[in-house]
Coordinates of C-alpha atoms in Angstrom, one line a residue:
X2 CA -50.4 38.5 -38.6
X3 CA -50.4 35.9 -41.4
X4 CA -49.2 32.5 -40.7
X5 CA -46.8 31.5 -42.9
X6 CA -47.6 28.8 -46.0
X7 CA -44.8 26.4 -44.4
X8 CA -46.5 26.2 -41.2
X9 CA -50.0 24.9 -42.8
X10 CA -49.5 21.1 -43.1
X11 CA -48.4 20.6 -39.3
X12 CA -51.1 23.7 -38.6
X13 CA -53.9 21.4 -39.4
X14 CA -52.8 18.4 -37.8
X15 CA -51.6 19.5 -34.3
X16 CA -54.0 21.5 -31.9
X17 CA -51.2 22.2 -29.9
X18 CA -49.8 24.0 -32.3
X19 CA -52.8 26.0 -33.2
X20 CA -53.2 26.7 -29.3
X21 CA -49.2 28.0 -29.1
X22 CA -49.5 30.3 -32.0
X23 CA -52.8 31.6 -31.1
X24 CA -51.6 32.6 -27.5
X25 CA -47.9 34.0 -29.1
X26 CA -48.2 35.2 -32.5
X27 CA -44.5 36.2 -33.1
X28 CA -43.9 32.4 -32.6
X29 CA -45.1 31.6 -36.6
X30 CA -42.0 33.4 -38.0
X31 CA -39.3 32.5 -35.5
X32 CA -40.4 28.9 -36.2
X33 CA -40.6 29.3 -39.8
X34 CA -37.2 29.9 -40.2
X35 CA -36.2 27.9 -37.6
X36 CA -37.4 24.5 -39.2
X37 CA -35.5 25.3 -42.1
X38 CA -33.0 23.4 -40.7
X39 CA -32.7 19.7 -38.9
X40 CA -33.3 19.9 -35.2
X41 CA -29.7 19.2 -34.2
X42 CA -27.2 19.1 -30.8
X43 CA -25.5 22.3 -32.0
X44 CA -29.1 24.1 -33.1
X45 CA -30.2 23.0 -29.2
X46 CA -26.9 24.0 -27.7
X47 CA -27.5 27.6 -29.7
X48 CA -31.1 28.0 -28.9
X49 CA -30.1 27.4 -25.3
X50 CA -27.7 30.0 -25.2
X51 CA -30.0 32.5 -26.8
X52 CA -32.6 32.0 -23.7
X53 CA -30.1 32.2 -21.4
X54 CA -28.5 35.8 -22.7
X55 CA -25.1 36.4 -23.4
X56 CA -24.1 37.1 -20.0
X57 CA -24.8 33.4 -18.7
X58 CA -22.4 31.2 -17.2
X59 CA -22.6 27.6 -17.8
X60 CA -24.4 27.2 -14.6
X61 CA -27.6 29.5 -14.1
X62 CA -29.3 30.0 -10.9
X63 CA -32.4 27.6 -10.3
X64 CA -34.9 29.7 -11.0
X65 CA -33.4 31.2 -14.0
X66 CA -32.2 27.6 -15.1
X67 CA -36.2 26.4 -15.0
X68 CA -37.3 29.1 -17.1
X69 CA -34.9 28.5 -19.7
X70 CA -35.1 24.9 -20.0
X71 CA -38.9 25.0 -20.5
X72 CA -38.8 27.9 -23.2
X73 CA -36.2 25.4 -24.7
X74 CA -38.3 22.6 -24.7
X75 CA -41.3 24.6 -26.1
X76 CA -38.8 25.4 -29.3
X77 CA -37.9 21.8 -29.6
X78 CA -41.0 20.6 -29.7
X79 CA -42.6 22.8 -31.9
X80 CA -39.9 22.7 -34.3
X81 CA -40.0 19.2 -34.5
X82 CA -43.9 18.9 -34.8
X83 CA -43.5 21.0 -38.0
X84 CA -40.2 19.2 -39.4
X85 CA -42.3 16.0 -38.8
X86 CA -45.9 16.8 -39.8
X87 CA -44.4 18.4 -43.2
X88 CA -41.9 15.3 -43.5
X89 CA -38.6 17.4 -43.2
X90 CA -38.1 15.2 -40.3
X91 CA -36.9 11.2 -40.0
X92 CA -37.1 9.7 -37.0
X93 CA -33.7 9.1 -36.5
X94 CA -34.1 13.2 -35.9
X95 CA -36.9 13.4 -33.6
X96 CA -36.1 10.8 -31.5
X97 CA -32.3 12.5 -31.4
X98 CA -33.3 16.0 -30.7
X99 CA -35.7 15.0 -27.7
X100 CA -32.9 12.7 -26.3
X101 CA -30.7 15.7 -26.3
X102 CA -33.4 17.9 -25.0
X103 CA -33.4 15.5 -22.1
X104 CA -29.4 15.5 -21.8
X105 CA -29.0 18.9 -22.1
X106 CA -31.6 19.2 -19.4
X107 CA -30.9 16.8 -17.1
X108 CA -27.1 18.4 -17.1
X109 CA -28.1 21.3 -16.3
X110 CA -30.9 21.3 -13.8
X111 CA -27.6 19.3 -12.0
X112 CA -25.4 22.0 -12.3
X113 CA -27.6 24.5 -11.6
X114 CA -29.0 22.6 -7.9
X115 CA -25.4 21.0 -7.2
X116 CA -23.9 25.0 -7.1
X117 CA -26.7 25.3 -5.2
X118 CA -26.1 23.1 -2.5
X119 CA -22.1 23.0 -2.2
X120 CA -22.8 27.1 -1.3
X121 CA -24.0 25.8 1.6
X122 CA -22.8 22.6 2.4
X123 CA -20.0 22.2 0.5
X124 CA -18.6 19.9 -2.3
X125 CA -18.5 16.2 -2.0
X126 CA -14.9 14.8 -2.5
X127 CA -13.5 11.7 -3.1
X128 CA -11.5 10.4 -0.5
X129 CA -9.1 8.9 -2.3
X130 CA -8.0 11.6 -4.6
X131 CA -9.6 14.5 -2.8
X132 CA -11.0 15.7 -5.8
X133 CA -14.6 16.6 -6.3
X134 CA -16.8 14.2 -6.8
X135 CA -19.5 14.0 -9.2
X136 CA -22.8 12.5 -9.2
X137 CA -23.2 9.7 -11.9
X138 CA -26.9 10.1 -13.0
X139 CA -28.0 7.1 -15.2
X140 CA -30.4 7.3 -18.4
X141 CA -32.7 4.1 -18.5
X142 CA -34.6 2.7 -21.0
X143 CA -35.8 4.9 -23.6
X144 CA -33.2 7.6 -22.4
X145 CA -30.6 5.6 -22.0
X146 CA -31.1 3.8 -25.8
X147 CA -31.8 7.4 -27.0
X148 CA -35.2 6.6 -28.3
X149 CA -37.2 9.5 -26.4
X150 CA -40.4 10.3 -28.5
X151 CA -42.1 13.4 -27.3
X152 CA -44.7 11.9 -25.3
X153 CA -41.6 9.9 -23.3
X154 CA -40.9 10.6 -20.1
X155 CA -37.3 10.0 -18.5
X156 CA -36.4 7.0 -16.5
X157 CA -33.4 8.4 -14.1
X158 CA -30.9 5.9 -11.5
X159 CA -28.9 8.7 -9.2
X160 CA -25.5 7.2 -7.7
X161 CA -22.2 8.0 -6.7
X162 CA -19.0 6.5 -5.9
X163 CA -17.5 6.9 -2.7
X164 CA -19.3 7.5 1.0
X165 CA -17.8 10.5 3.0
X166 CA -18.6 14.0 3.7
X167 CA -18.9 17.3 2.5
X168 CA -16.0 20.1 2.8
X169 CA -18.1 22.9 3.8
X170 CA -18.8 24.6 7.1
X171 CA -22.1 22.9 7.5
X172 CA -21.0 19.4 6.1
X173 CA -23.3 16.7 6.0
X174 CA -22.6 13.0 3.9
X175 CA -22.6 12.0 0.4
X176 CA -25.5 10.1 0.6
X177 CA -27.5 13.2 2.0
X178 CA -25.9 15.3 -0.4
X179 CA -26.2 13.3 -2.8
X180 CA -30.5 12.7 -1.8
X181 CA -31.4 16.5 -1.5
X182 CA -29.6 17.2 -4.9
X183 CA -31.6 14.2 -6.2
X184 CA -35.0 15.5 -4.8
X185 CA -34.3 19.1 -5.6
X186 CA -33.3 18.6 -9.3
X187 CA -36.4 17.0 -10.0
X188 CA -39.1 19.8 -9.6
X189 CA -36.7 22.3 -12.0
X190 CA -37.5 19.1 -14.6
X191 CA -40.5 17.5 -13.9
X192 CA -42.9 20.2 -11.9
X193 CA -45.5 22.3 -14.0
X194 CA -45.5 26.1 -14.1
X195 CA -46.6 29.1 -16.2
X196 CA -44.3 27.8 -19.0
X197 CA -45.1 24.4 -18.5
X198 CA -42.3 21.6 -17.7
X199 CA -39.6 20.1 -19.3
X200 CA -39.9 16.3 -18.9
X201 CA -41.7 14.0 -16.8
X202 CA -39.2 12.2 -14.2
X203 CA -39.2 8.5 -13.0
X204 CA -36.8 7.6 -10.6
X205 CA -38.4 4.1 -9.9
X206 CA -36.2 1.8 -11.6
X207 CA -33.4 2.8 -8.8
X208 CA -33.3 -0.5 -6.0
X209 CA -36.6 -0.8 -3.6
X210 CA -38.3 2.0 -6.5
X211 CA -39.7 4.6 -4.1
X212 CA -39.2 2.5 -0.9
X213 CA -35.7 3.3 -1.8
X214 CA -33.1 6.0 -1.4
X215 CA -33.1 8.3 -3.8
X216 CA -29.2 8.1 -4.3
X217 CA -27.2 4.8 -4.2
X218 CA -23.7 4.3 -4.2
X219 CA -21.9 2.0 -6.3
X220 CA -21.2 -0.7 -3.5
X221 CA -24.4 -0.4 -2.5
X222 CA -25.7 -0.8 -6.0
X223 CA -24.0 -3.6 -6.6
X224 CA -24.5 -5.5 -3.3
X225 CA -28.0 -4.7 -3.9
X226 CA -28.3 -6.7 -7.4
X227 CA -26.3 -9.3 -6.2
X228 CA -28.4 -10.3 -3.1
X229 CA -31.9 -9.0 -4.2
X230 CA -32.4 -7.8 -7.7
X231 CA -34.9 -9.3 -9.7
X232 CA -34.2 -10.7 -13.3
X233 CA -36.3 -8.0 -14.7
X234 CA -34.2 -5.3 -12.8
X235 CA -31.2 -6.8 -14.0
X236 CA -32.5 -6.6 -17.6
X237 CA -33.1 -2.7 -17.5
X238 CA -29.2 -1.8 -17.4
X239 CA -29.3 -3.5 -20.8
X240 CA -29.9 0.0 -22.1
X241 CA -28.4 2.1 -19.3
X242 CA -26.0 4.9 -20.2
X243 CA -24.1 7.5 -18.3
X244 CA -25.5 11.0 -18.9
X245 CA -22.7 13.5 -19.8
X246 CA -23.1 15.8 -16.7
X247 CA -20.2 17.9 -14.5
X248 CA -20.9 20.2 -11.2
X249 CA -17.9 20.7 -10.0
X250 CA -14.7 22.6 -11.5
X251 CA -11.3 19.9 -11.3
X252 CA -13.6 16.7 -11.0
X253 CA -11.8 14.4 -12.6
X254 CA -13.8 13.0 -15.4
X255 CA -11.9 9.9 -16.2
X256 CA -12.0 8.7 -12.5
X257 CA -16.0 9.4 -12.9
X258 CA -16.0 6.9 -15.5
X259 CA -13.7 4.3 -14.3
X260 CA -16.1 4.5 -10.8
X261 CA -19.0 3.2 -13.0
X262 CA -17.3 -0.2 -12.5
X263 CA -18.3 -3.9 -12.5
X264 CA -20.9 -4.7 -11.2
X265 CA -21.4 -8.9 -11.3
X266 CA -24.6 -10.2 -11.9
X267 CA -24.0 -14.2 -12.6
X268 CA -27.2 -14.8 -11.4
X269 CA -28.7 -13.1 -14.4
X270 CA -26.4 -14.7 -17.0
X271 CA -28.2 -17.7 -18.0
X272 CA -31.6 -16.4 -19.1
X273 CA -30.2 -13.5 -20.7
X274 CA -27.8 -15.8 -23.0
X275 CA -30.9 -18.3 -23.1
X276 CA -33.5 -15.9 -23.9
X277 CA -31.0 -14.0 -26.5
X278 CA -29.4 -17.4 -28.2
X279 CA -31.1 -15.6 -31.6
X280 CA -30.1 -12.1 -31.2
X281 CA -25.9 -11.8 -31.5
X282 CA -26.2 -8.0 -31.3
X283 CA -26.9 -8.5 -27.1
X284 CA -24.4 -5.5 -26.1
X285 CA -22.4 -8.3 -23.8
X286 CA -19.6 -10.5 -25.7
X287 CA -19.8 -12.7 -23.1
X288 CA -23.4 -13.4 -23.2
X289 CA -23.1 -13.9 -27.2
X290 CA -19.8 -16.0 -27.2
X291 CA -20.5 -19.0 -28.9
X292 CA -19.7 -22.4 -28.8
X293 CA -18.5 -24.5 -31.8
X294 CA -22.1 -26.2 -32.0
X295 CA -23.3 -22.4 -32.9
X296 CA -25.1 -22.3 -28.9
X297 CA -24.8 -19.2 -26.7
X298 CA -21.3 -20.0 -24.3
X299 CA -22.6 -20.9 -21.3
X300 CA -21.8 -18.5 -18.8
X301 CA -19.5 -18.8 -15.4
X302 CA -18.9 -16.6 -12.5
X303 CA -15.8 -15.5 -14.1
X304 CA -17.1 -14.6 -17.1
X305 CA -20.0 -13.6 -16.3
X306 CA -21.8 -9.5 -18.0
X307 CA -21.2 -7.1 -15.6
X308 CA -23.6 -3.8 -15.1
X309 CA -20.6 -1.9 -16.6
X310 CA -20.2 -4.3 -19.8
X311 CA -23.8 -4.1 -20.5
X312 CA -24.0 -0.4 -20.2
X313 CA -20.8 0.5 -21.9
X314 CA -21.4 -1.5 -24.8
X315 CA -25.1 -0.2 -25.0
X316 CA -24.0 3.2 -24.8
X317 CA -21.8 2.6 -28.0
X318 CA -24.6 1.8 -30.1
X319 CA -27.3 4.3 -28.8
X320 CA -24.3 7.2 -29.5
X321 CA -24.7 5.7 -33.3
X322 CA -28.4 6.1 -32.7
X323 CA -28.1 9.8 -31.2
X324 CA -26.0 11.0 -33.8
X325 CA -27.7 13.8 -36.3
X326 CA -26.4 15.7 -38.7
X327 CA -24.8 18.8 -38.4

């Protein structure tokens, strides 16, 4: 089978390439026509659809949810070698099409382990409301400022909001719940098989790295920053954002958000508005409220940048970043 003229510019450049098509011939046309087109959301969202057949639900079983996310990543990253090799491709596009790879599959993989874990143990609810309650899982640095390249791996914090237990007939506690879905979600992600993996997972920028649980809840979170976080730690939730995920039918989205609340950090305050004093686009108004003499304000305990001010105002301008043409 010929190999069409469009393929030979990123042909000659990328091995990979030359290895993929050499062990799956039918690959050349389907990606000939498919980098016709940018790599966007919708074109990942379709493709994903595709692998998972028409009968799919939104959540596939974990097996089934593994396959497809690695044949997915396989046409996002060939597409995008081409569109880029060839120049089709800015990087505005490439770095947005792997950072929704790594949404879409993060989102999934979740779905996928959470279903399977409430069949046995049952959902997680918050007591409060009684409604089921999601886990909040965190995108960090690159991910989180959606500036994934396709070497990147994917920095990941896990938490949740409230402690309890589970409602099913073998019930065991959020924070267990929430651990085992943690630990099982990363293998459908991370672990290498006959169609490779989907992305490389870090969980190590969670409190204590891997001395730590692999789940934290918010209170916990934010006692921990409080009393022992480090300035650097602190730092990192500069580009933190919530990844769009849902498990559970009737969780209440906007009591997801409002749970990733304030978190103080005033400890914190005065080298980031020192160390910042020349960059007003700091996503924190406090930390870039100035003072008639032109100086960063300087900070107090009660106006101190919270966790949540940082993150929400970061995830503003990394949706800017994210967005691609449709």
């Amino acid at each position: 089978m010929s190999t069409p003229s469009t393929l030979a510019p990123a042909l000659a450049w990328s091995g990979h390439l030359r290895r993929r098509l050499d062990a799956h011939p039918d690959l050349a046309a389907w990606l000939d026509d498919a980098v016709r087109e940018p790599v966007t959301p919708a074109q990942i969202a379709s493709w994903q659809a595709e692998l998972a057949g028409p009968q799919a639900g939104d959540t596939l079983p974990v097996d089934a949810c593994r396959m497809v996310l690695r044949k997915l990543r396989e046409r996002v990253f060939n597409a995008l070698i081409v569109r880029d090799l060839t120049g089709q491709a800015d990087l505005e596009e490439v770095v947005g099409a792997m950072t929704t790879l790594a949404d879409t599959a993060v989102a999934a993989a979740y779905r996928s382990v959470a279903a399977d874990l409430a069949a046995v143990h049952g959902v997680p609810r918050d007591p409060a409301t009684g409604k089921p309650q999601e886990m909040l899982i965190v995108g960090m640095g690159k991910l989180g400022g959606c500036e994934l390249n396709v070497s990147s791996d994917i920095d990941l914090i896990m938490l949740y909001g409230e402690e309890g237990e589970t409602d099913g007939p073998r019930r065991i506690s959020h924070h267990e719940f929430y651990g085992r879905l943690t630990r099982r979600m990363m293998p459908v992600l991370s672990e290498v098989d006959a169609n490779g993996q989907v992305f490389r997972t870090d969980l190590r920028l969670r409190p204590d790295g891997d001395a730590g649980p692999l789940a934290w809840s918010l209170d916990a979170l934010e006692h921990y920053l409080i009393g022992q976080g480090r300035e650097w730690e602190r730092y990192a939730w500069l580009k933190a954002r919530l990844i769009p995920a849902q498990a559970f039918e009737g969780s209440d989205s906007a009591a997801r958000r409002a749970s990733w609340k304030a978190c103080a950090c005033p400890s914190s305050t005065a080298s980031i508005s020192t160390s910042t004093r020349s960059r007003p686009c700091v996503p924190c108004a406090n930390a870039s409220a100035r003072t008639g003499s032109g100086a960063p304000a300087r900070a107090t305990a009660s106006t101190a940048p919270t966790i949540s001010s940082w993150a929400t105002a970061a995830s503003a301008r990394s949706n800017s970043w994210c967005s691609l043409p449709n």
